[in-house]
Coordinates of C-alpha atoms and ligand atoms in Angstrom, one line a residue:
X1 CA 54.4 31.3 -44.1
X2 CA 56.6 28.2 -44.8
X3 CA 54.7 27.1 -48.0
X4 CA 55.6 30.3 -49.9
X5 CA 58.9 29.8 -51.5
X6 CA 60.7 32.1 -53.8
X7 CA 61.9 30.3 -56.9
X8 CA 63.8 31.3 -60.0
X9 CA 61.8 30.9 -63.2
X10 CA 62.9 28.9 -66.2
X11 CA 64.7 31.0 -68.8
X12 CA 61.9 30.6 -71.3
X13 CA 59.9 33.0 -69.3
X14 CA 62.0 35.9 -70.4
X15 CA 59.9 37.2 -73.2
X16 CA 62.6 39.3 -74.6
X17 CA 62.3 40.0 -78.4
X18 CA 65.8 41.4 -78.4
X19 CA 68.9 40.7 -76.3
X20 CA 68.8 43.3 -73.6
X21 CA 71.0 43.5 -70.6
X22 CA 69.0 43.1 -67.5
X23 CA 71.9 44.1 -65.2
X24 CA 70.6 47.7 -65.0
X25 CA 67.7 46.5 -62.7
X26 CA 69.5 43.8 -60.8
X27 CA 72.1 44.4 -58.2
X28 CA 74.8 41.7 -57.8
X29 CA 73.8 38.7 -55.6
X30 CA 74.1 39.5 -51.9
X31 CA 74.5 43.2 -52.5
X32 CA 72.9 45.7 -50.1
X33 CA 70.3 48.1 -51.4
X34 CA 72.0 50.4 -53.9
X35 CA 71.9 54.1 -53.0
X36 CA 70.7 55.2 -56.4
X37 CA 69.1 52.5 -58.6
X38 CA 69.7 52.8 -62.3
X39 CA 66.0 53.5 -62.7
X40 CA 63.0 53.3 -60.4
X41 CA 60.4 51.8 -62.7
X42 CA 57.8 49.6 -60.9
X43 CA 56.9 47.0 -62.0
X44 CA 60.4 46.2 -63.1
X45 CA 60.4 46.0 -66.9
X46 CA 61.3 42.7 -68.6
X47 CA 64.2 44.3 -70.4
X48 CA 66.1 47.6 -69.7
X49 CA 69.2 49.2 -71.2
X50 CA 69.7 52.7 -70.1
X51 CA 72.4 55.3 -70.4
X52 CA 71.8 58.1 -68.0
X53 CA 74.9 59.9 -69.2
X54 CA 72.8 61.3 -72.0
X55 CA 69.2 62.6 -71.9
X56 CA 66.2 63.8 -73.7
X57 CA 65.1 67.1 -72.1
X58 CA 61.4 68.1 -72.2
X59 CA 61.4 71.8 -73.0
X60 CA 59.5 74.4 -75.0
X61 CA 60.4 72.6 -78.3
X62 CA 58.9 69.3 -77.2
X63 CA 55.8 68.1 -79.0
X64 CA 53.7 65.0 -78.6
X65 CA 52.9 63.5 -82.0
X66 CA 50.9 60.6 -83.4
X67 CA 50.7 59.0 -86.8
X68 CA 48.4 60.1 -89.5
X69 CA 46.2 57.0 -89.1
X70 CA 46.1 57.0 -85.3
X71 CA 42.7 56.0 -83.8
X72 CA 40.8 57.6 -80.9
X73 CA 42.5 55.5 -78.2
X74 CA 46.0 56.5 -79.3
X75 CA 45.0 60.1 -79.4
X76 CA 43.5 60.0 -75.9
X77 CA 46.8 58.4 -74.6
X78 CA 48.8 61.1 -76.3
X79 CA 46.6 63.8 -74.9
X80 CA 47.0 62.5 -71.4
X81 CA 50.8 62.5 -71.9
X82 CA 50.7 66.0 -73.2
X83 CA 48.8 67.1 -70.1
X84 CA 51.2 65.2 -67.8
X85 CA 54.2 67.0 -69.4
X86 CA 52.4 70.3 -69.3
X87 CA 54.1 71.3 -72.5
X88 CA 54.5 75.0 -73.0
X89 CA 55.4 75.3 -76.7
X90 CA 52.7 73.2 -78.3
X91 CA 49.1 73.5 -77.3
X92 CA 47.9 70.1 -78.6
X93 CA 48.9 66.7 -79.7
X94 CA 50.0 66.9 -83.4
X95 CA 48.9 64.4 -86.0
X96 CA 51.7 63.7 -88.5
X97 CA 50.8 63.9 -92.2
X98 CA 50.8 60.5 -94.1
X99 CA 54.5 59.5 -94.6
X100 CA 55.8 62.5 -92.5
X101 CA 58.7 61.6 -90.2
X102 CA 58.4 62.8 -86.6
X103 CA 60.2 66.1 -86.1
X104 CA 63.2 66.7 -83.8
X105 CA 62.2 67.0 -80.1
X106 CA 59.1 64.9 -80.6
X107 CA 57.6 62.3 -78.3
X108 CA 56.2 59.9 -80.9
X109 CA 53.4 57.4 -80.0
X110 CA 52.8 54.8 -82.5
X111 CA 50.8 51.5 -82.8
X112 CA 52.7 49.1 -85.0
X113 CA 50.7 46.1 -86.4
X114 CA 54.0 44.3 -87.1
X115 CA 55.0 44.1 -83.4
X116 CA 52.8 41.1 -82.5
X117 CA 55.4 39.8 -79.9
X118 CA 54.5 42.8 -77.8
X119 CA 51.0 41.4 -77.4
X120 CA 48.0 43.2 -76.0
X121 CA 50.0 45.1 -73.2
X122 CA 53.6 45.1 -74.1
X123 CA 55.6 48.2 -75.4
X124 CA 58.9 49.4 -76.5
X125 CA 60.2 52.8 -75.3
X126 CA 63.2 54.2 -77.0
X127 CA 64.9 57.5 -75.9
X128 CA 67.6 59.3 -77.7
X129 CA 68.7 62.9 -77.0
X130 CA 66.6 64.0 -80.1
X131 CA 63.5 61.9 -79.8
X132 CA 61.3 59.6 -77.7
X133 CA 59.5 56.8 -79.4
X134 CA 56.7 54.8 -77.7
X135 CA 55.7 51.8 -79.7
X136 CA 53.2 49.1 -79.0
X137 CA 51.0 46.5 -80.8
X138 CA 47.8 47.6 -79.0
X139 CA 46.6 50.7 -77.1
X140 CA 47.1 49.3 -73.6
X141 CA 50.8 48.8 -74.5
X142 CA 51.1 52.5 -75.5
X143 CA 49.4 53.4 -72.3
X144 CA 51.9 51.4 -70.3
X145 CA 54.8 52.9 -72.3
X146 CA 53.5 56.3 -71.0
X147 CA 53.4 55.0 -67.4
X148 CA 57.1 53.8 -67.7
X149 CA 58.1 57.1 -69.2
X150 CA 56.3 58.9 -66.4
X151 CA 58.3 56.9 -63.8
X152 CA 61.6 57.6 -65.6
X153 CA 60.9 61.3 -65.2
X154 CA 61.5 62.9 -61.8
X155 CA 58.7 62.9 -59.2
X156 CA 58.1 66.6 -60.0
X157 CA 56.3 65.4 -63.2
X158 CA 53.4 64.5 -60.9
X159 CA 52.8 68.1 -59.9
X160 CA 52.8 70.7 -62.6
X161 CA 53.1 73.5 -60.1
X162 CA 56.4 72.2 -58.8
X163 CA 59.1 74.9 -58.9
X164 CA 62.3 74.1 -60.9
X165 CA 60.4 71.3 -62.6
X166 CA 63.0 69.9 -65.0
X167 CA 61.8 66.9 -67.0
X168 CA 64.8 64.9 -68.2
X169 CA 64.7 61.3 -69.4
X170 CA 67.7 59.0 -69.5
X171 CA 68.5 57.7 -73.0
X172 CA 68.2 54.0 -73.8
X173 CA 65.6 51.4 -74.5
X174 CA 63.0 49.4 -72.6
X175 CA 61.2 46.4 -74.1
X176 CA 58.5 45.1 -71.8
X177 CA 55.6 42.7 -71.6
X178 CA 53.6 41.4 -68.6
X179 CA 54.0 38.0 -67.0
X180 CA 50.3 37.6 -66.2
X181 CA 47.2 39.0 -68.0
X182 CA 45.3 39.5 -64.7
X183 CA 46.8 42.1 -62.3
X184 CA 44.1 43.2 -60.0
X185 CA 43.1 45.1 -57.0
X186 CA 39.8 44.5 -55.1
X187 CA 38.1 47.3 -53.1
X188 CA 35.4 46.4 -50.6
X189 CA 32.9 49.2 -50.9
X190 CA 30.3 47.2 -49.0
X191 CA 31.6 47.2 -45.4
X192 CA 32.3 50.9 -45.7
X193 CA 31.1 52.8 -48.7
X194 CA 33.5 54.9 -50.8
X195 CA 32.1 57.3 -53.4
X196 CA 32.9 57.4 -57.1
X197 CA 35.6 60.1 -56.7
X198 CA 37.5 57.9 -54.2
X199 CA 37.3 54.9 -56.5
X200 CA 38.4 56.9 -59.6
X201 CA 41.4 58.1 -57.6
X202 CA 42.2 54.4 -56.8
X203 CA 41.9 53.6 -60.5
X204 CA 44.5 56.3 -61.3
X205 CA 46.9 54.8 -58.9
X206 CA 46.4 51.3 -60.2
X207 CA 47.1 52.5 -63.7
X208 CA 50.4 54.1 -62.5
X209 CA 51.6 50.5 -61.5
X210 CA 50.2 48.8 -64.7
X211 CA 47.4 47.0 -62.7
X212 CA 44.5 46.3 -65.1
X213 CA 41.6 44.9 -63.0
X214 CA 39.5 46.7 -60.4
X215 CA 37.3 44.1 -58.6
X216 CA 34.5 46.0 -56.7
X217 CA 33.0 44.0 -53.8
X218 CA 29.6 45.5 -54.2
X219 CA 27.4 43.7 -51.8
X220 CA 27.9 42.0 -48.3
X221 CA 26.0 41.7 -45.1
X222 CA 26.5 45.4 -44.2
X223 CA 25.4 47.0 -47.5
X224 CA 24.3 46.7 -51.1
X225 CA 26.0 49.3 -53.2
X226 CA 24.8 49.1 -56.7
X227 CA 21.3 50.1 -57.9
X228 CA 19.3 47.2 -59.3
X229 CA 16.2 48.6 -61.0
X230 CA 14.1 45.5 -60.7
X231 CA 14.8 45.3 -56.9
X232 CA 15.0 48.9 -55.8
X233 CA 14.9 48.2 -52.1
X234 CA 18.4 46.6 -52.2
X235 CA 19.9 50.0 -52.3
X236 CA 17.1 52.1 -50.8
X237 CA 17.2 50.0 -47.6
X238 CA 20.1 47.7 -48.0
X239 CA 22.5 50.4 -48.9
X240 CA 21.5 52.8 -46.0
X241 CA 24.1 51.8 -43.5
X242 CA 27.6 50.3 -43.1
X243 CA 30.0 48.9 -40.5
X244 CA 29.7 51.0 -37.3
X245 CA 26.2 52.4 -38.3
X246 CA 27.3 55.2 -40.7
X247 CA 25.1 56.4 -43.6
X248 CA 26.4 53.9 -46.2
X249 CA 25.6 54.8 -49.8
X250 CA 25.4 53.2 -53.2
X251 CA 26.2 53.8 -56.9
X252 CA 23.3 54.6 -59.2
X253 CA 23.6 52.7 -62.5
X254 CA 24.6 55.9 -64.2
X255 CA 27.4 56.4 -61.6
X256 CA 28.6 52.8 -62.0
X257 CA 28.6 53.1 -65.8
X258 CA 30.6 56.3 -65.6
X259 CA 33.1 54.5 -63.2
X260 CA 33.4 51.6 -65.6
X261 CA 34.1 54.0 -68.5
X262 CA 36.6 56.0 -66.5
X263 CA 38.5 52.8 -65.6
X264 CA 38.4 51.6 -69.2
X265 CA 40.1 54.8 -70.4
X266 CA 42.9 53.9 -68.0
X267 CA 42.9 50.3 -69.3
X268 CA 41.4 49.0 -66.1
X269 CA 38.5 46.5 -66.4
X270 CA 35.9 46.7 -63.6
X271 CA 34.9 43.3 -62.3
X272 CA 31.7 43.5 -60.3
X273 CA 31.1 41.2 -57.4
X274 CA 27.8 40.4 -55.8
X275 CA 28.2 37.9 -53.0
X276 CA 25.9 34.9 -52.8
X277 CA 24.6 32.8 -51.3
X278 CA 26.2 33.9 -48.0
X279 CA 27.3 37.5 -47.1
X280 CA 23.8 38.5 -48.1
X281 CA 22.3 40.1 -45.0
X282 CA 21.7 43.5 -46.7
X283 CA 19.6 41.7 -49.4
X284 CA 17.8 39.7 -46.7
X285 CA 17.0 42.9 -44.9
X286 CA 15.6 44.5 -48.0
X287 CA 13.3 41.6 -49.3
X288 CA 11.8 39.0 -46.9
X289 CA 11.0 36.8 -49.9
X290 CA 14.7 36.0 -50.1
X291 CA 14.6 34.3 -46.7
X292 CA 13.3 30.8 -45.8
X293 CA 11.0 32.0 -43.0
X294 CA 9.7 35.0 -45.0
X295 CA 10.9 37.5 -42.3
X296 CA 13.2 40.4 -43.3
X297 CA 16.4 40.4 -41.3
X298 CA 17.5 43.6 -39.4
X299 CA 20.3 45.6 -41.0
X300 CA 23.7 44.6 -39.8
X301 CA 26.6 46.9 -38.9
X302 CA 29.0 44.5 -37.2
X303 CA 31.9 42.5 -38.7
X304 CA 31.0 38.9 -38.1
X305 CA 30.8 36.5 -41.1
X306 CA 29.1 33.3 -42.1
X307 CA 25.6 34.0 -40.5
X308 CA 23.6 34.8 -43.6
X309 CA 22.3 32.9 -46.7
X310 CA 19.8 33.3 -49.4
X311 CA 17.0 30.6 -49.3
X312 CA 18.6 28.9 -52.2
X313 CA 15.8 26.5 -53.0
X314 CA 13.1 29.2 -53.4
X315 CA 12.1 30.2 -57.0
X316 CA 12.1 33.8 -56.0
X317 CA 15.7 33.5 -55.1
X318 CA 16.7 32.2 -58.5
X319 CA 14.6 34.9 -60.1
X320 CA 16.4 37.4 -58.0
X321 CA 19.8 36.1 -59.1
X322 CA 18.6 36.1 -62.7
X323 CA 17.6 39.8 -62.5
X324 CA 20.7 41.0 -60.6
X325 CA 23.1 39.1 -63.0
X326 CA 21.1 40.4 -66.1
X327 CA 21.3 44.1 -64.9
X328 CA 24.9 43.8 -64.0
X329 CA 25.9 42.0 -67.2
X330 CA 24.1 44.8 -69.2
X331 CA 26.1 47.5 -67.4
X332 CA 29.5 45.8 -67.5
X333 CA 31.4 45.5 -70.8
X334 CA 34.1 43.3 -69.1
X335 CA 33.9 39.5 -69.6
X336 CA 33.5 38.6 -65.9
X337 CA 30.9 38.6 -63.1
X338 CA 32.1 37.7 -59.7
X339 CA 29.5 35.9 -57.5
X340 CA 31.4 35.5 -54.2
X341 CA 30.6 32.1 -52.8
X342 CA 32.8 32.2 -49.8
X343 CA 32.2 31.4 -46.1
X344 CA 28.7 29.8 -46.4
X345 CA 27.9 28.1 -43.1
X346 CA 24.1 27.9 -43.2
X347 CA 23.6 25.4 -46.1
X348 CA 24.4 21.8 -46.6
X349 CA 27.3 21.1 -48.8
X350 CA 24.9 19.7 -51.5
X351 CA 22.7 22.7 -51.4
X352 CA 25.7 25.0 -51.7
X353 CA 27.1 23.1 -54.7
X354 CA 23.8 22.9 -56.5
X355 CA 23.3 26.7 -56.1
X356 CA 26.8 27.5 -57.4
X357 CA 26.2 25.4 -60.5
X358 CA 22.8 27.0 -61.1
X359 CA 24.3 30.5 -60.8
X360 CA 27.1 29.5 -63.1
X361 CA 24.4 28.7 -65.7
X362 CA 22.8 32.1 -65.2
X363 CA 26.0 34.0 -65.6
X364 CA 26.8 32.0 -68.7
X365 CA 23.4 32.7 -70.2
X366 CA 24.1 36.4 -69.9
X367 CA 27.3 36.0 -71.8
X368 CA 29.8 36.3 -69.0
X369 CA 32.4 34.2 -67.3
X370 CA 31.8 33.5 -63.6
X371 CA 34.4 34.1 -60.9
X372 CA 34.1 32.9 -57.4
X373 CA 36.2 32.6 -54.2
X374 CA 38.1 29.3 -53.7
X375 CA 35.2 27.4 -52.1
X376 CA 33.3 27.3 -55.4
X377 CA 36.0 24.9 -56.9
X378 CA 34.3 21.9 -55.2
X379 CA 31.3 22.4 -57.5
X380 CA 31.1 21.1 -61.1
X381 CA 32.5 24.1 -62.8
X382 CA 33.2 24.9 -66.4
X383 CA 36.8 25.3 -67.3
X384 CA 36.0 28.9 -68.4
X385 CA 35.0 29.8 -64.8
X386 CA 37.7 31.4 -62.8
X387 CA 38.5 30.5 -59.1
X388 CA 40.0 33.2 -56.8
X389 CA 42.3 31.4 -54.3
X390 CA 42.5 33.2 -51.0
X391 CA 43.3 30.5 -48.3
X392 CA 44.4 26.9 -48.6
X393 CA 41.3 25.4 -50.2
X394 CA 40.0 23.4 -53.1
X395 CA 41.2 25.8 -55.8
X396 CA 43.7 23.2 -57.0
X397 CA 40.7 21.0 -58.1
X398 CA 39.9 23.7 -60.6
X399 CA 43.4 23.8 -62.0
X400 CA 43.2 20.0 -62.4
X401 CA 40.1 20.3 -64.6
X402 CA 41.8 22.9 -66.8
X403 CA 40.4 26.0 -65.2
X404 CA 42.4 29.1 -64.2
X405 CA 43.0 30.7 -60.9
X406 CA 43.5 34.2 -59.6
X407 CA 45.9 34.2 -56.7
X408 CA 45.0 36.3 -53.7
X409 CA 46.7 34.4 -50.8
X410 CA 45.6 36.2 -47.7
X411 CA 49.0 35.9 -46.1
X412 CA 50.6 37.9 -49.0
X413 CA 48.1 39.9 -50.8
X414 CA 45.4 40.9 -48.3
X415 CA 45.9 44.7 -48.0
X416 CA 43.6 44.8 -45.0
X417 CA 46.2 42.9 -42.9
X418 CA 48.2 45.1 -40.6
X419 CA 51.8 45.9 -41.6
X420 CA 53.0 45.0 -38.1
X421 CA 51.5 44.8 -34.6
X422 CA 51.5 48.6 -34.2
X423 CA 49.4 49.4 -37.3
X424 CA 46.2 51.0 -36.1
X425 CA 44.1 50.1 -39.0
X426 CA 43.4 46.6 -40.4
X427 CA 43.1 43.0 -39.2
X428 CA 45.5 40.2 -38.3
X429 CA 43.5 37.0 -38.8
X430 CA 45.7 35.8 -41.8
X431 CA 49.1 37.5 -41.0
X432 CA 50.8 40.7 -40.5
X433 CA 52.2 41.6 -43.9
X434 CA 55.2 43.9 -44.2
X435 CA 56.2 45.2 -47.6
X436 CA 58.7 42.4 -48.1
X437 CA 56.1 39.7 -47.3
X438 CA 53.9 41.2 -50.0
X439 CA 56.7 41.1 -52.4
X440 CA 58.9 38.1 -51.8
X441 CA 56.6 35.2 -53.0
X442 CA 56.5 33.3 -56.3
X443 CA 53.0 32.6 -57.8
X444 CA 54.0 29.4 -59.6
X445 CA 55.3 28.0 -56.3
X446 CA 52.3 29.0 -54.2
X447 CA 50.0 26.0 -54.5
X448 CA 51.7 22.6 -55.0
X449 CA 50.4 21.0 -58.2
X450 CA 49.2 24.4 -59.7
X451 CA 51.6 25.3 -62.5
X452 CA 52.1 28.7 -64.1
X453 CA 49.8 28.0 -67.0
X454 CA 46.9 27.5 -64.6
X455 CA 47.4 31.0 -63.2
X456 CA 45.5 33.8 -64.7
X457 CA 47.2 36.3 -62.4
X458 CA 47.3 37.9 -59.0
X459 CA 45.0 40.2 -57.1
X460 CA 45.3 42.2 -53.9
X461 CA 42.0 42.5 -52.0
X462 CA 41.3 45.4 -49.7
X463 CA 38.5 44.6 -47.3
X464 CA 37.1 47.6 -45.5
X465 CA 35.9 46.5 -42.0
X466 CA 38.3 49.0 -40.4
X467 CA 38.7 51.5 -43.2
X468 CA 36.5 54.5 -43.2
X469 CA 38.1 57.1 -45.4
X470 CA 40.1 57.2 -48.6
X471 CA 43.2 58.0 -46.6
X472 CA 42.6 54.8 -44.6
X473 CA 42.5 52.5 -47.6
X474 CA 45.4 54.3 -49.4
X475 CA 47.6 53.8 -46.3
X476 CA 46.8 50.0 -46.4
X477 CA 47.3 49.7 -50.1
X478 CA 50.5 51.7 -50.5
X479 CA 53.2 50.6 -50.9
X480 CA 52.1 47.0 -50.8
X481 CA 50.0 47.3 -54.0
X482 CA 53.2 48.3 -55.9
X483 CA 54.8 45.0 -54.6
X484 CA 51.8 43.0 -55.9
X485 CA 51.9 44.8 -59.2
X486 CA 55.5 43.7 -59.7
X487 CA 54.7 40.1 -58.7
X488 CA 52.0 40.1 -61.5
X489 CA 54.0 42.0 -64.2
X490 CA 57.7 41.3 -64.0
X491 CA 59.5 38.1 -65.1
X492 CA 61.0 36.3 -62.1
X493 CA 64.5 37.1 -63.4
X494 CA 63.8 40.9 -63.1
X495 CA 62.6 40.6 -59.5
X496 CA 64.5 40.7 -56.3
X497 CA 63.8 42.4 -53.0
X498 CA 66.9 44.6 -52.8
X499 CA 66.3 46.0 -56.2
X500 CA 62.6 46.5 -55.6
X501 CA 63.0 48.1 -52.2
X502 CA 65.6 50.6 -53.7
X503 CA 63.2 51.4 -56.5
X504 CA 60.3 51.7 -54.1
X505 CA 62.3 54.1 -52.0
X506 CA 62.5 56.4 -54.9
X507 CA 58.6 56.3 -55.2
X508 CA 58.2 58.1 -51.9
X509 CA 58.5 61.6 -53.2
X510 CA 56.3 60.6 -56.2
X511 CA 53.6 59.2 -53.9
X512 CA 53.8 62.4 -51.8
X513 CA 53.5 64.6 -54.9
X514 CA 50.4 62.7 -55.7
X515 CA 49.1 63.2 -52.2
X516 CA 48.9 59.5 -51.4
X517 CA 48.8 58.6 -47.7
X518 CA 51.3 55.7 -47.7
X519 CA 53.0 53.6 -45.1
X520 CA 56.7 54.5 -44.7
X521 CA 57.9 51.0 -44.1
X522 CA 61.2 50.8 -42.1
X523 CA 62.2 48.1 -44.7
X524 CA 62.4 50.6 -47.5
X525 CA 65.2 53.2 -48.0
X526 CA 62.9 56.1 -48.7
X527 CA 64.4 58.9 -50.8
X528 CA 64.4 62.3 -49.2
Ligands
LIG1 C1 37.8 36.9 -45.9 C2 36.3 37.1 -46.0 C3 35.8 38.5 -46.0 C4 36.6 39.4 -45.0 C5 38.1 39.3 -45.2 C6 38.8 40.0 -44.2 C7 37.1 36.4 -48.0 C8 37.2 35.9 -49.3 N1 36.1 36.4 -47.2 O1 38.2 36.9 -47.3 O2 34.5 38.6 -45.9 O3 36.2 40.7 -45.1 O4 38.5 37.9 -45.1 O5 40.2 39.9 -44.3

C-alpha cells in the first residue's frame, strides 16, 4: 500500500464563502478519538460552527415551509423532510404567501438564485432556537442540507416508532460544498442478481452519505440483467442464472426506468454499464452470431475472468452494440454509458483498441459520454470520455490528454475485499481493507502525475461473486462506503481518521435504526 500517501491540501481548496471555524470537526493533532464529537455528520462538512448549548426543538409547533415560488423539486424535498420529522402539528408542507416571512418554529427550505458560490450541490444550514433555514442554489443542495440536518438529529429520527423520540438540533451554521462532483458506488447485479427493492434501498443509503452516482454493472459472464427489446434472448436465456447456479433475474425496461426515476428523486444518477468486449459470456450464450465460430457458449456460473470476448470484427457484433447502446441511451437520462473494457485476454491489442474506438463513436452518436475501466486509456479516446482507474494501469495517459478519471483503486475502494482475514464474505486479491484503509488516502496523491483537476471523483465498486443477499452486500458496504463518501465530499483540511472514526462510531445506532447490516469494525469506537 506504499504508493497511497495522505497529504494536506493547499489552502485554496477550502471553498468557504464565509470564515467559519473548522475546529469543531477537528481534534487537536495527536489527540485520541474524542468521546463525544461536536457533531457526527458524515461526510464532514467544509465549514461548521455549532453551539450545542442552545437548540431548536422539533415539537407540535414545528412546520416545514417553502417559498411562494418554490418548484416541484423543492416541494418534494420539503415533503420528505416533513415525513422524516413525522410532524404532529401540521399535516403538510406549507407554502408561504409572496413576501411572507417564515413563522416562528418553522423549518424553512429555500432556493436562492444569488447563492452561486454554493454551486449545484452546496448548501447552508442555519439553526437558531426559533428557526431552521436550509438554503441552496440548486435542489441537490437543499436535499443535502436535509441529509445534514437529519444527521444532526439523534438516531431516533430514523425510526418514527422510537419511544421518547425527542428531536433536538444544536444551533449554529454549516456552509458546505463537495470537493468532487462524482461520488459513486457501483453494484454488481450480474454475478448475483439483486431485485429493484434491494437496489432502491441501496440508493436510500447512498443519499444519506451524499453519494450521487449509482453505477450498475448490468452484464457479465454470468448474467445479462437489463431487457433489450431488439435482442430478447439476452435476458430470457442470458439472465436465467448467476454465480453458483441460482435463478438469476433481470430488470424489465419499465423496472429499470422506475429505478432511474427513484434514484433521480434522491439526486443519484444511475450509470448503466454493459461490459464489452470481454466479460460477455451471457451474451455469447444467448446469441451464437456474437461468437467467431457461430457456436453459442454454455451459460457460466463460476467466477473466472478473461475467457470470453465478442467477435469484434463481425458486423453483427457492431450492430448488436449499436442496438444495446441505443436502447440504454433512450432509457437513461444521465450523461454517461459505461462500456466496461477490462480484462480482455482473447483479442490482440490492436483488435481491442480498434473496438474501443468504434464503441466510443457509437456511444457518442447516441448523445452520451463513454466511461470504461482503466484499460481503455490506451485507445485513442476523446477528452470527454471518462476512464475509471481500478489498478495501476494506463489511466494516467488519459489525464495527460486532458481527460478525467474516476478513482476506484482496488486496494482502497473495492467493497468486495474482506475487512480482515476472518471476514467470511468477499475476496482478497487486491488487499484486505479495514475501515481505516478505505478512509486514509488522498485522491490527488494516488497516481503520480495525475493532479486534482484531472479527477472527476471517487467510486466504490461492490462486486458480487460472494454476495448473495442484500444483507451480504450491506455488510461489505457499511461502514466503508461512508469512508469513501467522505473522501469524495470533504475538503482535505476537514478530514482526519480520529475525527472520522469518532463520528462514524455515532452512526452505529443510526445504521441499526435503519436496519443496516454493518461491520462493527474494532477500529471504530461504536456508540452504545
Ligand atoms: C476486477 C474485475 C471484476 C471482478 C473484480 C473482483 C474489474 C474492473 N474487473 O475489477 O470482474 O469482479 O475485480 O474484485
